[in-house]
Amino acid sequence: QQQVKQSPQSLIVQKGGISIINCAYENTAFDYFPWYQQFPGKGPALLIAIRPDVSEKKEGRFTISFNKSAKQFSLHIMDSQPGDSATYFCAAWDLGYNNNDMRFGAGTRLTVKP
Amino acid sequence: SQTIHQWPATLVQPVGSPLSLECTVEGTSNPNLYWYRQAAGRGLQLLFYSVGIGQISSEVPQNLSASRPQDRQFILSSKKLLLSDSGFYLCAWNPRGRNTDTQYFGPGTRLTVL
């Protein structure tokens, strides 16, 4: 069942621009929200993650914004680079209940044009 | 440090043939192990997870099966492949226990059924 909705499906950004990917979840019990980056032919790799006790987390050019009341979170990539071109997945996890049940969004294919 | 291996990296099999994909994790004990399938341009679908040797849970009814003969080994199998089994298969692990962090993915196996 689709519990995490991700948009857009694809995104094209110019080099130096800001890439924004959005996710919305349904289950209020989710308490861990990671973002994964996947290059073609490779497995997803953890990029950045946030817990709902904070509204924003920044690591380098990557920032997660989290809105608990709206049940939404987003990934912002500042100063986007061609090397950022990849597919990005958001996910949501209820750590306190069942740590075998991470729900993934459908993915966003990001293309950064030079 | 922990590493996760999958093999083979790519596989082309005829319809009706058997399948065996292997995943091993190094540098940790008693991990949770997962098998995901990723269809082209789509998100991650959880197929199986295991919390211990011989303990397998299936998320969706399908033509595939999983086994965990050793603590750090997870095998995905099929007796007779279908065209619809084509996809990118990912193994993942995470430490066992509540409030553990994210899942870590292997490099994946690209399966093409002809």
Tab-separated table of C-alpha atoms in Angstrom:
chain	number	residue	atom	x	y	z
A	1	GLN	CA	0.000	0.000	0.000
A	2	GLN	CA	1.180	3.482	-0.870
A	3	GLN	CA	1.854	5.300	2.378
A	4	VAL	CA	4.449	7.725	1.111
A	5	LYS	CA	3.692	9.895	-1.902
A	6	GLN	CA	6.616	11.539	-3.673
A	7	SER	CA	6.641	14.310	-6.258
A	8	PRO	CA	7.653	15.232	-8.848
A	9	GLN	CA	8.343	12.046	-10.754
A	10	SER	CA	11.115	13.774	-12.678
A	11	LEU	CA	12.903	17.089	-12.334
A	12	ILE	CA	15.273	19.042	-14.550
A	13	VAL	CA	17.354	21.787	-12.970
A	14	GLN	CA	20.102	23.997	-14.286
A	15	LYS	CA	23.536	23.814	-12.695
A	16	GLY	CA	23.648	26.055	-9.664
A	17	GLY	CA	19.902	25.965	-9.163
A	18	ILE	CA	17.863	24.556	-6.278
A	19	SER	CA	16.289	21.102	-6.596
A	20	ILE	CA	13.231	20.473	-4.447
A	21	ILE	CA	11.589	17.079	-3.986
A	22	ASN	CA	8.509	16.634	-1.848
A	23	CYS	CA	7.046	13.730	0.080
A	24	ALA	CA	3.848	13.273	2.062
A	25	TYR	CA	3.016	10.468	4.425
A	26	GLU	CA	-0.143	9.122	5.982
A	27	ASN	CA	0.853	7.173	9.071
A	28	THR	CA	1.426	9.512	11.988
A	29	ALA	CA	3.406	6.791	13.734
A	30	PHE	CA	6.305	7.216	11.299
A	31	ASP	CA	9.232	8.658	13.197
A	32	TYR	CA	12.226	8.375	10.903
A	33	PHE	CA	12.478	9.905	7.448
A	34	PRO	CA	15.538	9.087	5.321
A	35	TRP	CA	16.367	10.154	1.806
A	36	TYR	CA	18.248	7.838	-0.514
A	37	GLN	CA	20.249	8.651	-3.629
A	38	GLN	CA	20.542	6.067	-6.368
A	39	PHE	CA	22.768	6.201	-9.437
A	40	PRO	CA	21.925	4.025	-12.458
A	41	GLY	CA	22.777	0.384	-11.898
A	42	LYS	CA	23.673	0.932	-8.237
A	43	GLY	CA	21.921	0.324	-4.954
A	44	PRO	CA	20.366	3.263	-3.082
A	45	ALA	CA	22.643	4.986	-0.598
A	46	LEU	CA	21.539	6.937	2.450
A	47	LEU	CA	21.873	10.649	1.791
A	48	ILE	CA	20.366	12.365	4.803
A	49	ALA	CA	17.698	11.568	7.393
A	50	ILE	CA	15.555	13.404	9.914
A	51	ARG	CA	13.486	12.608	12.973
A	52	PRO	CA	10.252	14.510	13.693
A	53	ASP	CA	11.592	16.344	16.724
A	54	VAL	CA	13.326	18.852	14.425
A	55	SER	CA	11.954	20.881	11.526
A	56	GLU	CA	15.116	21.073	9.473
A	57	LYS	CA	18.383	19.254	9.017
A	58	LYS	CA	21.235	20.402	6.837
A	59	GLU	CA	24.272	18.504	5.627
A	60	GLY	CA	26.371	20.384	3.138
A	61	ARG	CA	24.213	21.281	0.139
A	62	PHE	CA	21.414	18.946	1.216
A	63	THR	CA	18.607	20.046	3.522
A	64	ILE	CA	15.533	18.231	4.777
A	65	SER	CA	12.567	20.359	5.777
A	66	PHE	CA	9.975	18.626	7.918
A	67	ASN	CA	6.401	19.733	8.629
A	68	LYS	CA	4.888	17.392	11.196
A	69	SER	CA	1.421	18.943	11.228
A	70	ALA	CA	1.117	18.718	7.444
A	71	LYS	CA	2.773	15.275	7.375
A	72	GLN	CA	5.142	16.457	4.693
A	73	PHE	CA	8.878	16.583	4.248
A	74	SER	CA	11.102	17.735	1.446
A	75	LEU	CA	14.644	17.535	0.181
A	76	HIS	CA	16.375	20.679	-1.013
A	77	ILE	CA	19.596	20.463	-2.990
A	78	MET	CA	21.313	23.827	-3.113
A	79	ASP	CA	23.747	24.763	-5.882
A	80	SER	CA	22.759	21.629	-7.808
A	81	GLN	CA	25.566	20.004	-9.783
A	82	PRO	CA	25.556	17.593	-12.745
A	83	GLY	CA	26.983	14.971	-10.386
A	84	ASP	CA	23.757	15.184	-8.389
A	85	SER	CA	21.867	13.697	-11.335
A	86	ALA	CA	20.342	10.538	-9.874
A	87	THR	CA	17.084	9.100	-8.613
A	88	TYR	CA	16.075	10.196	-5.137
A	89	PHE	CA	13.779	8.221	-2.850
A	90	CYS	CA	12.151	9.395	0.314
A	91	ALA	CA	11.138	6.870	2.950
A	92	ALA	CA	9.290	6.718	6.243
A	93	TRP	CA	9.725	4.280	9.084
A	94	ASP	CA	8.006	3.536	12.348
A	95	LEU	CA	11.034	2.626	14.427
A	96	GLY	CA	9.051	1.991	17.551
A	97	TYR	CA	6.735	-0.594	16.088
A	98	ASN	CA	8.300	-2.681	13.406
A	99	ASN	CA	11.704	-1.967	12.096
A	100	ASN	CA	11.103	-4.214	9.135
A	101	ASP	CA	8.575	-1.920	7.552
A	102	MET	CA	10.158	1.069	5.831
A	103	ARG	CA	7.889	2.632	3.234
A	104	PHE	CA	9.427	4.191	0.153
A	105	GLY	CA	8.219	6.856	-2.202
A	106	ALA	CA	8.162	6.069	-5.914
A	107	GLY	CA	11.309	8.089	-6.618
A	108	THR	CA	12.263	11.295	-8.425
A	109	ARG	CA	14.659	11.273	-11.326
A	110	LEU	CA	16.751	14.427	-11.092
A	111	THR	CA	18.707	15.739	-14.066
A	112	VAL	CA	21.029	18.684	-13.523
A	113	LYS	CA	21.989	20.337	-16.790
A	114	PRO	CA	25.429	21.949	-17.106
B	1	SER	CA	33.055	-1.582	8.861
B	2	GLN	CA	30.078	-3.406	7.446
B	3	THR	CA	29.771	-4.329	3.791
B	4	ILE	CA	27.074	-6.042	1.811
B	5	HIS	CA	27.674	-8.118	-1.296
B	6	GLN	CA	25.341	-9.343	-3.982
B	7	TRP	CA	25.975	-11.646	-6.871
B	8	PRO	CA	25.716	-11.986	-9.675
B	9	ALA	CA	25.658	-8.349	-10.749
B	10	THR	CA	23.710	-9.128	-13.890
B	11	LEU	CA	21.818	-12.187	-15.039
B	12	VAL	CA	19.905	-13.127	-18.173
B	13	GLN	CA	17.697	-16.172	-17.813
B	14	PRO	CA	15.069	-17.852	-20.010
B	15	VAL	CA	11.475	-18.120	-18.888
B	16	GLY	CA	10.918	-21.271	-16.848
B	17	SER	CA	14.505	-21.542	-15.632
B	18	PRO	CA	15.454	-21.534	-11.922
B	19	LEU	CA	16.945	-18.589	-10.084
B	20	SER	CA	19.326	-18.157	-7.190
B	21	LEU	CA	20.572	-14.751	-6.074
B	22	GLU	CA	22.864	-14.460	-3.102
B	23	CYS	CA	23.449	-11.723	-0.582
B	24	THR	CA	26.034	-11.699	2.195
B	25	VAL	CA	26.829	-9.155	4.863
B	26	GLU	CA	30.211	-8.717	6.518
B	27	GLY	CA	31.209	-6.964	9.702
B	28	THR	CA	28.039	-7.429	11.705
B	29	SER	CA	26.095	-10.140	13.514
B	30	ASN	CA	22.386	-10.897	13.689
B	31	PRO	CA	21.346	-8.375	11.067
B	32	ASN	CA	17.848	-7.965	9.716
B	33	LEU	CA	17.985	-8.807	6.026
B	34	TYR	CA	15.707	-7.693	3.217
B	35	TRP	CA	15.040	-8.420	-0.442
B	36	TYR	CA	13.553	-5.665	-2.590
B	37	ARG	CA	12.611	-5.518	-6.243
B	38	GLN	CA	12.802	-2.337	-8.237
B	39	ALA	CA	11.005	-2.265	-11.567
B	40	ALA	CA	12.345	0.106	-14.215
B	41	GLY	CA	11.638	3.722	-13.226
B	42	ARG	CA	9.736	2.718	-10.141
B	43	GLY	CA	10.159	2.571	-6.401
B	44	LEU	CA	11.242	-0.204	-4.115
B	45	GLN	CA	8.952	-3.111	-3.365
B	46	LEU	CA	9.760	-5.165	-0.275
B	47	LEU	CA	9.646	-8.867	-1.116
B	48	PHE	CA	11.014	-10.640	1.961
B	49	TYR	CA	12.635	-9.864	5.266
B	50	SER	CA	14.366	-12.018	7.834
B	51	VAL	CA	15.143	-11.421	11.482
B	52	GLY	CA	17.177	-14.611	11.930
B	53	ILE	CA	18.348	-17.906	10.484
B	54	GLY	CA	15.446	-19.768	8.955
B	55	GLN	CA	13.005	-16.916	9.711
B	56	ILE	CA	11.478	-15.498	6.558
B	57	SER	CA	8.514	-13.187	6.179
B	58	SER	CA	6.942	-12.479	2.821
B	59	GLU	CA	5.345	-9.178	1.960
B	60	VAL	CA	3.627	-10.085	-1.276
B	61	PRO	CA	2.470	-13.303	-2.916
B	62	GLN	CA	4.778	-14.139	-5.761
B	63	ASN	CA	6.782	-16.602	-7.754
B	64	LEU	CA	9.844	-16.132	-5.572
B	65	SER	CA	11.065	-17.556	-2.276
B	66	ALA	CA	13.792	-16.626	0.163
B	67	SER	CA	16.001	-18.528	2.547
B	68	ARG	CA	18.518	-17.641	5.220
B	69	PRO	CA	20.782	-20.618	5.767
B	70	GLN	CA	23.382	-18.645	7.726
B	71	ASP	CA	23.276	-15.563	9.899
B	72	ARG	CA	24.703	-13.243	7.268
B	73	GLN	CA	23.510	-14.958	4.102
B	74	PHE	CA	20.212	-14.316	2.352
B	75	ILE	CA	19.174	-16.125	-0.824
B	76	LEU	CA	16.412	-15.297	-3.270
B	77	SER	CA	15.162	-18.184	-5.397
B	78	SER	CA	12.649	-19.268	-7.946
B	79	LYS	CA	11.883	-22.669	-9.398
B	80	LYS	CA	10.517	-21.274	-12.665
B	81	LEU	CA	11.085	-17.683	-13.729
B	82	LEU	CA	8.373	-15.596	-15.319
B	83	LEU	CA	8.817	-12.624	-17.649
B	84	SER	CA	7.389	-10.433	-14.900
B	85	ASP	CA	10.278	-11.399	-12.599
B	86	SER	CA	12.613	-9.129	-14.556
B	87	GLY	CA	13.901	-6.230	-12.516
B	88	PHE	CA	16.615	-4.908	-10.272
B	89	TYR	CA	16.905	-6.917	-7.070
B	90	LEU	CA	18.334	-5.286	-4.013
B	91	CYS	CA	19.410	-6.821	-0.742
B	92	ALA	CA	19.564	-4.641	2.348
B	93	TRP	CA	20.430	-4.984	6.011
B	94	ASN	CA	20.121	-3.110	9.256
B	95	PRO	CA	21.075	-3.806	12.838
B	96	ARG	CA	18.488	-5.754	14.764
B	97	GLY	CA	16.494	-4.164	17.538
B	98	ARG	CA	14.183	-1.275	18.111
B	99	ASN	CA	15.112	2.253	17.289
B	100	THR	CA	17.871	1.210	14.958
B	101	ASP	CA	18.717	3.345	12.034
B	102	THR	CA	18.234	3.033	8.339
B	103	GLN	CA	18.657	0.137	5.969
B	104	TYR	CA	21.853	-0.249	3.975
B	105	PHE	CA	21.598	-1.508	0.434
B	106	GLY	CA	23.797	-3.754	-1.626
B	107	PRO	CA	24.855	-3.036	-5.221
B	108	GLY	CA	21.922	-4.978	-6.704
B	109	THR	CA	21.423	-7.673	-9.331
B	110	ARG	CA	19.928	-6.815	-12.702
B	111	LEU	CA	17.763	-9.773	-13.780
B	112	THR	CA	16.404	-10.039	-17.300
B	113	VAL	CA	14.029	-12.868	-18.084
B	114	LEU	CA	13.638	-13.576	-21.801
